[in-house]
């Protein structure tokens, strides 16, 4: 449109959609938001919601890490299984127990204050371990 040079794509398919986003970074940011919501719900004594937000942070974080490895993430159950297979079993990310056992504690516990505090803390620790691994990946790619 009134340009002296013809239009040409510079970054490929979807260029006209606007900015390129880093899906992994976006999902990790969403995990931070879920954890902030978990803290807010916990402060409001809404332990069931706090636990649910912590659970969604677990899932979002694992999904981000799988996407970073170019792996498909179709279902929450698949994300849990695939994270164990690709990160825990390979010792890329060290957890005290399987990711499945960690995440699915939500199904075995009542939404008490004690469990909510524990589960939120575990979700934060997991997010930090994943972020540390991701930062290491990015640093290695830079060199």
CSV table of C-alpha atoms in Angstrom, one decimal:
chain,number,residue,atom,x,y,z
A,1,UNK,CA,0.0,0.0,0.0
A,2,UNK,CA,1.7,3.0,-1.3
A,3,UNK,CA,5.1,1.5,-0.7
A,4,UNK,CA,8.0,1.7,-3.2
A,5,UNK,CA,9.1,-1.9,-2.7
A,6,UNK,CA,6.9,-5.0,-3.0
A,7,UNK,CA,5.8,-6.8,0.1
A,8,UNK,CA,7.9,-9.8,1.1
A,9,UNK,CA,7.7,-12.1,4.1
A,10,UNK,CA,10.6,-11.9,6.5
A,11,UNK,CA,9.7,-14.4,9.2
A,12,UNK,CA,7.5,-16.9,7.4
A,13,UNK,CA,4.0,-18.2,7.8
A,14,UNK,CA,1.8,-16.1,10.1
A,15,UNK,CA,3.9,-13.0,9.7
A,16,UNK,CA,0.9,-10.9,9.2
A,17,UNK,CA,-0.5,-12.0,12.5
A,18,UNK,CA,1.7,-9.5,14.3
A,19,UNK,CA,4.4,-10.2,16.9
A,20,UNK,CA,6.1,-13.5,17.4
A,21,UNK,CA,5.6,-14.9,20.9
A,22,UNK,CA,7.6,-17.3,22.9
A,23,UNK,CA,5.0,-19.9,23.9
A,24,UNK,CA,7.2,-21.4,26.5
A,25,UNK,CA,7.8,-18.1,28.2
A,26,UNK,CA,4.1,-17.3,27.9
A,27,UNK,CA,3.1,-20.5,29.6
A,28,UNK,CA,5.6,-20.0,32.4
A,29,UNK,CA,4.2,-16.5,32.9
A,30,UNK,CA,0.7,-18.0,33.1
A,31,UNK,CA,2.1,-20.4,35.8
A,32,UNK,CA,3.2,-17.3,37.8
A,33,UNK,CA,-0.3,-15.9,37.5
A,34,UNK,CA,-1.8,-19.1,38.7
A,35,UNK,CA,0.5,-19.2,41.7
A,36,UNK,CA,-0.4,-15.6,42.5
A,37,UNK,CA,-4.1,-16.6,42.3
A,38,UNK,CA,-3.3,-19.6,44.6
A,39,UNK,CA,-1.7,-17.3,47.1
A,40,UNK,CA,-4.7,-14.9,46.9
A,41,UNK,CA,-7.2,-17.7,47.4
A,42,UNK,CA,-5.2,-19.1,50.3
A,43,UNK,CA,-5.2,-15.6,51.9
A,44,UNK,CA,-8.9,-15.5,51.5
A,45,UNK,CA,-9.2,-18.9,53.1
A,46,UNK,CA,-10.5,-20.5,49.9
A,47,UNK,CA,-8.3,-23.5,50.1
A,48,UNK,CA,-10.1,-25.5,47.4
A,49,UNK,CA,-9.5,-22.8,44.8
A,50,UNK,CA,-5.9,-22.3,46.1
A,51,UNK,CA,-5.2,-25.9,45.5
A,52,UNK,CA,-6.8,-25.9,42.1
A,53,UNK,CA,-4.7,-22.8,41.0
A,54,UNK,CA,-1.5,-24.6,42.2
A,55,UNK,CA,-2.6,-27.7,40.2
A,56,UNK,CA,-3.0,-25.6,37.1
A,57,UNK,CA,0.4,-24.1,37.6
A,58,UNK,CA,1.9,-27.6,37.8
A,59,UNK,CA,0.2,-28.5,34.5
A,60,UNK,CA,1.1,-25.2,32.7
A,61,UNK,CA,4.7,-25.4,33.8
A,62,UNK,CA,5.0,-29.1,32.6
A,63,UNK,CA,3.3,-28.2,29.4
A,64,UNK,CA,5.8,-25.3,28.8
A,65,UNK,CA,8.7,-27.7,29.3
A,66,UNK,CA,7.3,-30.3,27.0
A,67,UNK,CA,6.7,-27.7,24.3
A,68,UNK,CA,10.3,-26.5,24.7
A,69,UNK,CA,11.3,-30.1,23.8
A,70,UNK,CA,9.0,-30.0,20.8
A,71,UNK,CA,6.7,-32.7,22.3
A,72,UNK,CA,2.9,-32.7,21.9
A,73,UNK,CA,0.7,-31.7,24.8
A,74,UNK,CA,-2.8,-32.9,24.1
A,75,UNK,CA,-4.3,-33.7,27.5
A,76,UNK,CA,-3.6,-32.9,31.1
A,77,UNK,CA,-3.1,-36.7,31.8
A,78,UNK,CA,-0.7,-36.9,28.8
A,79,UNK,CA,1.2,-33.9,30.1
A,80,UNK,CA,1.7,-35.5,33.4
A,81,UNK,CA,2.8,-38.9,31.9
A,82,UNK,CA,5.1,-37.3,29.3
A,83,UNK,CA,6.7,-35.0,31.8
A,84,UNK,CA,7.7,-38.0,33.9
A,85,UNK,CA,9.0,-39.8,30.9
A,86,UNK,CA,11.0,-37.0,29.4
A,87,UNK,CA,12.1,-35.0,32.5
A,88,UNK,CA,11.9,-37.0,35.7
A,89,UNK,CA,12.9,-40.5,34.4
A,90,UNK,CA,15.8,-38.9,32.5
A,91,UNK,CA,16.9,-36.9,35.5
A,92,UNK,CA,16.7,-33.6,33.6
A,93,UNK,CA,14.6,-32.3,36.5
A,94,UNK,CA,15.0,-33.9,39.9
A,95,UNK,CA,11.9,-34.4,42.0
A,96,UNK,CA,11.6,-36.3,45.2
A,97,UNK,CA,8.8,-38.4,43.7
A,98,UNK,CA,7.3,-38.9,40.3
A,99,UNK,CA,5.5,-35.9,38.8
A,100,UNK,CA,2.4,-38.0,38.6
A,101,UNK,CA,2.5,-38.7,42.4
A,102,UNK,CA,3.3,-35.1,43.1
A,103,UNK,CA,0.5,-33.6,41.0
A,104,UNK,CA,-2.2,-36.1,41.8
A,105,UNK,CA,-2.0,-35.6,45.5
A,106,UNK,CA,-4.9,-33.3,44.7
A,107,UNK,CA,-7.1,-36.4,44.3
A,108,UNK,CA,-6.0,-37.9,47.6
A,109,UNK,CA,-6.3,-35.0,50.0
A,110,UNK,CA,-9.1,-32.9,51.4
A,111,UNK,CA,-8.8,-29.1,50.7
A,112,UNK,CA,-7.5,-28.2,54.1
A,113,UNK,CA,-5.3,-25.3,55.0
A,114,UNK,CA,-2.3,-27.5,55.7
A,115,UNK,CA,-2.6,-29.3,52.4
A,116,UNK,CA,-3.2,-26.1,50.5
A,117,UNK,CA,0.0,-24.5,52.0
A,118,UNK,CA,2.0,-27.7,51.2
A,119,UNK,CA,0.7,-28.1,47.6
A,120,UNK,CA,1.2,-24.4,46.7
A,121,UNK,CA,4.7,-24.6,48.0
A,122,UNK,CA,5.4,-27.7,46.0
A,123,UNK,CA,4.0,-26.1,42.9
A,124,UNK,CA,6.3,-23.1,43.4
A,125,UNK,CA,9.4,-25.3,43.9
A,126,UNK,CA,8.5,-27.3,40.8
A,127,UNK,CA,8.1,-24.1,38.8
A,128,UNK,CA,11.5,-22.9,40.0
A,129,UNK,CA,13.2,-26.2,39.1
A,130,UNK,CA,11.6,-26.0,35.6
A,131,UNK,CA,12.6,-22.4,35.2
A,132,UNK,CA,16.2,-23.2,36.2
A,133,UNK,CA,16.3,-26.0,33.7
A,134,UNK,CA,14.9,-23.8,31.0
A,135,UNK,CA,17.4,-21.0,31.7
A,136,UNK,CA,20.2,-23.6,31.5
A,137,UNK,CA,18.8,-24.7,28.1
A,138,UNK,CA,18.7,-21.2,26.8
A,139,UNK,CA,22.2,-20.5,28.1
A,140,UNK,CA,23.6,-23.6,26.3
A,141,UNK,CA,21.9,-22.6,23.1
A,142,UNK,CA,23.5,-19.2,23.2
A,143,UNK,CA,27.0,-20.7,23.1
